[in-house]
Each structure stands twice: as C-alpha cells, then as structure tokens.
Coordinates of C-alpha atoms in Angstrom, one line a residue:
X1 CA -22.5 -93.8 -79.3
X2 CA -19.9 -91.6 -80.9
X3 CA -22.6 -89.2 -82.0
X4 CA -23.9 -88.9 -78.5
X5 CA -20.4 -88.1 -77.0
X6 CA -19.9 -85.5 -79.7
X7 CA -23.2 -83.8 -78.8
X8 CA -22.2 -83.9 -75.1
X9 CA -18.8 -82.3 -75.8
X10 CA -20.5 -79.7 -78.0
X11 CA -23.0 -79.0 -75.1
X12 CA -20.1 -78.5 -72.7
X13 CA -18.4 -76.2 -75.0
X14 CA -21.5 -74.1 -75.5
X15 CA -22.0 -74.0 -71.7
X16 CA -18.3 -73.1 -71.2
X17 CA -18.6 -70.3 -73.7
X18 CA -21.8 -69.1 -71.9
X19 CA -20.1 -69.2 -68.6
X20 CA -17.1 -67.2 -69.9
X21 CA -19.5 -64.7 -71.4
X22 CA -21.3 -64.3 -68.2
X23 CA -18.0 -63.9 -66.3
X24 CA -17.0 -61.3 -68.8
X25 CA -20.2 -59.4 -68.2
X26 CA -19.7 -59.7 -64.5
X27 CA -16.1 -58.4 -64.7
X28 CA -17.2 -55.5 -66.9
X29 CA -20.0 -54.7 -64.4
X30 CA -17.5 -54.8 -61.5
X31 CA -15.1 -52.5 -63.3
X32 CA -17.9 -50.1 -64.1
X33 CA -19.1 -50.1 -60.4
X34 CA -15.5 -49.6 -59.2
X35 CA -15.0 -46.7 -61.7
X36 CA -18.4 -45.2 -60.8
X37 CA -17.5 -45.5 -57.1
X38 CA -14.1 -43.9 -57.6
X39 CA -15.7 -41.1 -59.7
X40 CA -18.3 -40.5 -57.0
X41 CA -15.6 -40.4 -54.4
X42 CA -13.5 -38.0 -56.3
X43 CA -16.6 -35.8 -57.0
X44 CA -17.5 -35.9 -53.3
X45 CA -14.0 -34.9 -52.3
X46 CA -14.1 -32.1 -54.9
X47 CA -17.5 -30.9 -53.7
X48 CA -16.2 -31.0 -50.1
X49 CA -13.1 -29.0 -51.0
X50 CA -15.1 -26.4 -52.9
X51 CA -17.5 -26.0 -49.9
X52 CA -14.5 -25.5 -47.5
X53 CA -13.0 -22.9 -49.9
X54 CA -16.3 -21.1 -50.2
X55 CA -16.6 -21.0 -46.4
X56 CA -13.0 -19.9 -46.0
X57 CA -13.5 -17.0 -48.4
X58 CA -16.6 -15.9 -46.6
X59 CA -14.8 -16.1 -43.3
X60 CA -12.0 -13.9 -44.7
X61 CA -14.6 -11.4 -46.0
X62 CA -16.1 -11.1 -42.6
X63 CA -12.7 -10.6 -41.0
X64 CA -12.0 -7.7 -43.4
X65 CA -15.3 -6.2 -42.6
X66 CA -14.6 -6.5 -38.9
X67 CA -11.3 -4.7 -39.3
X68 CA -13.0 -1.9 -41.2
X69 CA -15.5 -1.5 -38.4
X70 CA -12.7 -1.5 -35.9
X71 CA -10.9 1.3 -37.7
X72 CA -14.2 3.3 -38.0
X73 CA -14.7 3.0 -34.3
X74 CA -11.2 4.3 -33.6
X75 CA -11.7 7.2 -35.9
X76 CA -15.3 8.2 -35.1
X77 CA -15.8 6.9 -31.5
X78 CA -19.3 5.6 -32.5
X79 CA -20.6 2.5 -30.7
X80 CA -22.4 1.2 -33.8
X81 CA -19.1 0.2 -35.2
X82 CA -18.0 -1.5 -32.0
X83 CA -21.3 -3.4 -32.0
X84 CA -20.7 -4.4 -35.6
X85 CA -17.4 -5.9 -34.6
X86 CA -19.1 -7.9 -31.9
X87 CA -21.8 -9.2 -34.2
X88 CA -19.2 -10.2 -36.8
X89 CA -17.1 -11.9 -34.2
X90 CA -20.0 -14.3 -33.4
X91 CA -20.4 -15.1 -37.2
X92 CA -16.7 -15.6 -37.6
X93 CA -16.5 -17.9 -34.6
X94 CA -19.3 -20.0 -36.1
X95 CA -17.6 -20.2 -39.4
X96 CA -14.3 -21.2 -37.8
X97 CA -16.0 -24.0 -35.9
X98 CA -17.7 -25.3 -39.0
X99 CA -14.5 -25.1 -41.1
X100 CA -12.5 -26.9 -38.4
X101 CA -15.1 -29.8 -38.2
X102 CA -15.0 -30.1 -42.0
X103 CA -11.2 -30.1 -42.1
X104 CA -11.0 -32.7 -39.3
X105 CA -13.5 -35.0 -41.0
X106 CA -11.5 -34.8 -44.2
X107 CA -8.4 -35.8 -42.3
X108 CA -6.6 -32.6 -43.2
X109 CA -4.6 -32.4 -39.9
X110 CA -2.3 -29.5 -41.0
X111 CA -5.2 -27.4 -42.1
X112 CA -7.1 -28.3 -38.9
X113 CA -4.2 -27.0 -36.8
X114 CA -4.1 -23.7 -38.7
X115 CA -7.8 -23.2 -38.3
X116 CA -7.5 -23.9 -34.5
X117 CA -4.6 -21.4 -34.2
X118 CA -6.7 -18.9 -36.2
X119 CA -9.6 -19.4 -33.7
X120 CA -7.3 -18.9 -30.7
X121 CA -5.7 -15.8 -32.3
X122 CA -9.1 -14.2 -33.0
X123 CA -10.0 -14.7 -29.3
X124 CA -6.9 -12.7 -28.4
X125 CA -7.9 -10.0 -30.9
X126 CA -11.4 -9.8 -29.5
X127 CA -10.2 -9.6 -25.9
X128 CA -8.0 -6.6 -26.8
X129 CA -10.7 -4.9 -28.8
X130 CA -13.2 -5.3 -26.0
X131 CA -10.6 -3.7 -23.6
X132 CA -10.1 -0.9 -26.1
X133 CA -13.8 -0.2 -26.4
X134 CA -14.1 -0.1 -22.6
X135 CA -11.2 2.3 -22.4
X136 CA -12.6 4.6 -25.1
X137 CA -16.0 4.7 -23.3
X138 CA -14.2 5.5 -20.0
X139 CA -12.2 8.2 -21.8
X140 CA -15.3 9.7 -23.4
X141 CA -16.8 9.1 -26.8
X142 CA -17.3 12.9 -27.1
X143 CA -16.2 16.0 -25.2
X144 CA -19.1 15.9 -22.9
X145 CA -18.9 12.3 -21.7
X146 CA -16.5 10.2 -19.6
X147 CA -13.1 11.6 -18.5
X148 CA -13.2 14.0 -21.5
X149 CA -16.3 15.7 -20.0
X150 CA -14.9 15.7 -16.5
X151 CA -11.6 17.2 -17.6
X152 CA -13.3 19.8 -19.7
X153 CA -15.3 20.9 -16.6
X154 CA -12.1 21.1 -14.6
X155 CA -10.4 23.3 -17.2
X156 CA -13.4 25.6 -17.2
X157 CA -13.4 25.8 -13.4
X158 CA -9.7 26.7 -13.4
X159 CA -10.1 29.4 -16.0
X160 CA -13.2 30.8 -14.3
X161 CA -11.3 31.0 -11.0
X162 CA -8.4 32.8 -12.6
X163 CA -10.7 35.3 -14.2
X164 CA -11.5 36.5 -10.7
X165 CA -7.9 37.8 -10.2
X166 CA -5.8 40.2 -12.2
X167 CA -2.5 38.3 -11.9
X168 CA -0.3 38.0 -15.0
X169 CA 2.0 35.4 -13.6
X170 CA -0.8 33.1 -12.7
X171 CA -2.3 33.5 -16.2
X172 CA 1.0 32.8 -17.9
X173 CA 1.6 29.7 -15.7
X174 CA -1.9 28.5 -16.6
X175 CA -1.3 29.0 -20.3
X176 CA 1.9 27.0 -20.0
X177 CA 0.0 24.1 -18.5
X178 CA -2.6 24.3 -21.2
X179 CA 0.1 24.1 -23.9
X180 CA 1.6 21.1 -22.1
X181 CA -1.8 19.6 -21.9
X182 CA -2.3 19.9 -25.6
X183 CA 1.1 18.3 -26.4
X184 CA 0.3 15.5 -24.0
X185 CA -3.0 14.7 -25.6
X186 CA -1.5 14.9 -29.1
X187 CA 1.6 12.8 -28.5
X188 CA 0.3 10.4 -25.7
X189 CA 3.8 10.2 -24.2
X190 CA 4.2 9.7 -20.4
X191 CA 7.0 12.2 -20.3
X192 CA 4.5 15.0 -20.9
X193 CA 2.7 13.9 -17.8
X194 CA 5.8 14.4 -15.8
X195 CA 6.3 17.8 -17.3
X196 CA 2.8 18.8 -16.4
X197 CA 3.4 17.9 -12.8
X198 CA 6.4 20.3 -12.8
X199 CA 4.3 23.1 -14.3
X200 CA 1.6 22.5 -11.6
X201 CA 4.3 22.8 -8.9
X202 CA 5.4 26.1 -10.4
X203 CA 1.8 27.3 -10.6
X204 CA 1.4 26.5 -6.9
X205 CA 4.6 28.5 -6.1
X206 CA 3.1 31.5 -8.0
X207 CA -0.1 31.1 -6.0
X208 CA 1.8 31.1 -2.7
X209 CA 3.6 34.3 -3.7
X210 CA 0.6 36.1 -5.1
X211 CA -1.0 39.0 -3.2
X212 CA -4.2 37.1 -2.6
X213 CA -6.4 36.4 0.4
X214 CA -5.7 33.1 2.1
X215 CA -9.2 31.8 1.1
X216 CA -8.5 32.7 -2.6
X217 CA -5.2 30.8 -2.5
X218 CA -7.0 27.8 -1.1
X219 CA -9.7 27.9 -3.7
X220 CA -7.1 28.1 -6.5
X221 CA -5.1 25.2 -5.1
X222 CA -8.3 23.1 -5.0
X223 CA -9.3 23.7 -8.6
X224 CA -5.7 23.1 -9.6
X225 CA -5.7 19.8 -7.8
X226 CA -9.0 18.8 -9.5
X227 CA -7.5 19.8 -12.9
X228 CA -4.3 17.8 -12.3
X229 CA -6.2 14.7 -11.1
X230 CA -8.6 14.8 -14.0
X231 CA -5.7 15.3 -16.4
X232 CA -3.7 12.3 -14.9
X233 CA -6.8 10.1 -15.1
X234 CA -7.4 11.1 -18.8
X235 CA -3.7 10.5 -19.6
X236 CA -3.5 7.1 -18.0
X237 CA -6.6 5.9 -19.7
X238 CA -5.5 7.3 -23.1
X239 CA -2.2 5.4 -22.8
X240 CA -4.1 2.2 -22.0
X241 CA -6.3 2.7 -25.1
X242 CA -3.1 3.2 -27.2
X243 CA -1.6 0.0 -25.8
X244 CA -4.7 -1.9 -26.6
X245 CA -4.7 -0.5 -30.1
X246 CA -1.1 -1.7 -30.5
X247 CA -2.1 -5.1 -29.1
X248 CA -4.9 -5.4 -31.6
X249 CA -2.6 -4.8 -34.5
X250 CA -0.1 -7.4 -33.2
X251 CA -2.9 -10.0 -32.6
X252 CA -4.1 -9.6 -36.2
X253 CA -0.6 -9.7 -37.6
X254 CA 0.0 -13.0 -35.7
X255 CA -2.9 -14.7 -37.4
X256 CA -2.2 -13.5 -40.9
X257 CA 0.1 -16.5 -41.8
X258 CA -2.7 -18.9 -40.8
X259 CA -5.2 -16.9 -42.8
X260 CA -3.0 -17.1 -45.9
X261 CA -2.4 -20.8 -45.2
X262 CA -6.1 -21.6 -45.1
X263 CA -6.9 -19.6 -48.2
X264 CA -3.8 -20.8 -50.1

C-alpha cells in the first residue's frame, strides 16, 4: 500500500514538473510574440516615418523647382515657364494631400496642421501667380503683343505725325514725354504717371500756340490722346503686375515656417 502511494506521489510530481515546463514554454512563447509584435510595430512606424520624410523631401524639391520656373517666367516672359509652374502645382497639391492623410493616420496632429496651412498658403501663392501671368500677358510678352505692342504703335504714330511739321517746340515737348515715359517704365512709380499728364498738357499748349492749320492741330491732339491713353493702360497694368509679384513673395515667405517644420 505504501509503495502504491509513493508511486502516485511520484506520478503527481512528474505531472507537475511537466505542467510547469509547459507553462514555461508558453510564457516564453508569449514573450517572444509580444516582442516580435513590438518589433514589427516599431519597424512599421519607422517605415511610415521614412516614407513621409521621403515624400516631404520630394515635395520641397518640387516647390524649389516651381520657384525657379516662376523667376524664369518673370525674367524671360516665356509661357513655357508659367505652364511648368502650373504642372508642378498639381503635383505639389497631390503630394500635400497624401502627406496630410499619412500624418493624420499616424495621429500627428501638430504636423497635420502644418501640412494643412502649407496647402492653404500654396493656394494663395498660386492665385497671385495666375494673376501675375494674366497681367504679363495683357501687358505683352514681347514688344509686339499686348499693351506693349499697342503703345509702341502709338509712339510711332506720334513721331510720324510730328515729322510732318518743322516745329522745334513740339519736338522738344515730345522728347520730354519720351524721357518721362522711359523713367516711368523703369521705376514703375505712380508719380511718374502724374508727371506725364503734366507734360502732355504742356504739349497741348504748344500745339494750340503753333502756327499750324486747325486740322493739323486736331490730328496732333488725337494722336497725343491715343499715346496718353495707351501709356496709362500700360502703366496701370505694370503696377498691377508688380503688386502681384510682391504678393507672391509674401505668400511664399508666409509658408516657409511650415515647410521648415515639416522637414525638421
């Protein structure tokens, strides 16, 4: 009887040891799985962060390329650069949308807000650039198109008409207007436009006092009026283009902190 009980106790011990061993294996397995899961989670987060950084760097490169095309358009008045800005704007907008979705999914609220502000700021930039392009086209992309071409024709008509008369005072008055015209186009300052109106009034006085036939005086006043109107239209549009260029610079400066925040 004692021997039987001894065998039973031994059997229990062996079973208990086996159970403890199995539990140990289970615990080790759980620890391994938890560690593997944590490692996979960290790797997934790292991969996600790396993908976002790659996308952000590509976005920044596109923005720099867009700014170069913008400057090239301003310098060369070539529509291919304006079209390049438009194409890049679409790609940039797509990148911003993707980046914002990734940031939101990752729960990066502060970064998501910066990306959203960047998107809004770029829309403002694009609006001003579109207005600048329209203004430049209206102004004339070369000396034969737009207001540039119209004004050139008015100047030529004015000079041709004066060539019909041998009047030194009228010629001097015309040269004064041409000098003022050149200063106005170089400095783009409204005060030069006011000075031009004064010179035009003086030219009209010279016409009235000149020893010319009434019809000749009327013709001169008509070409002067066309010259003045075309100059005013050119000047107003040029000032609008300048304002849009300033607004473009301000719009880009406003988004630079968010760009640095996203890349940093």
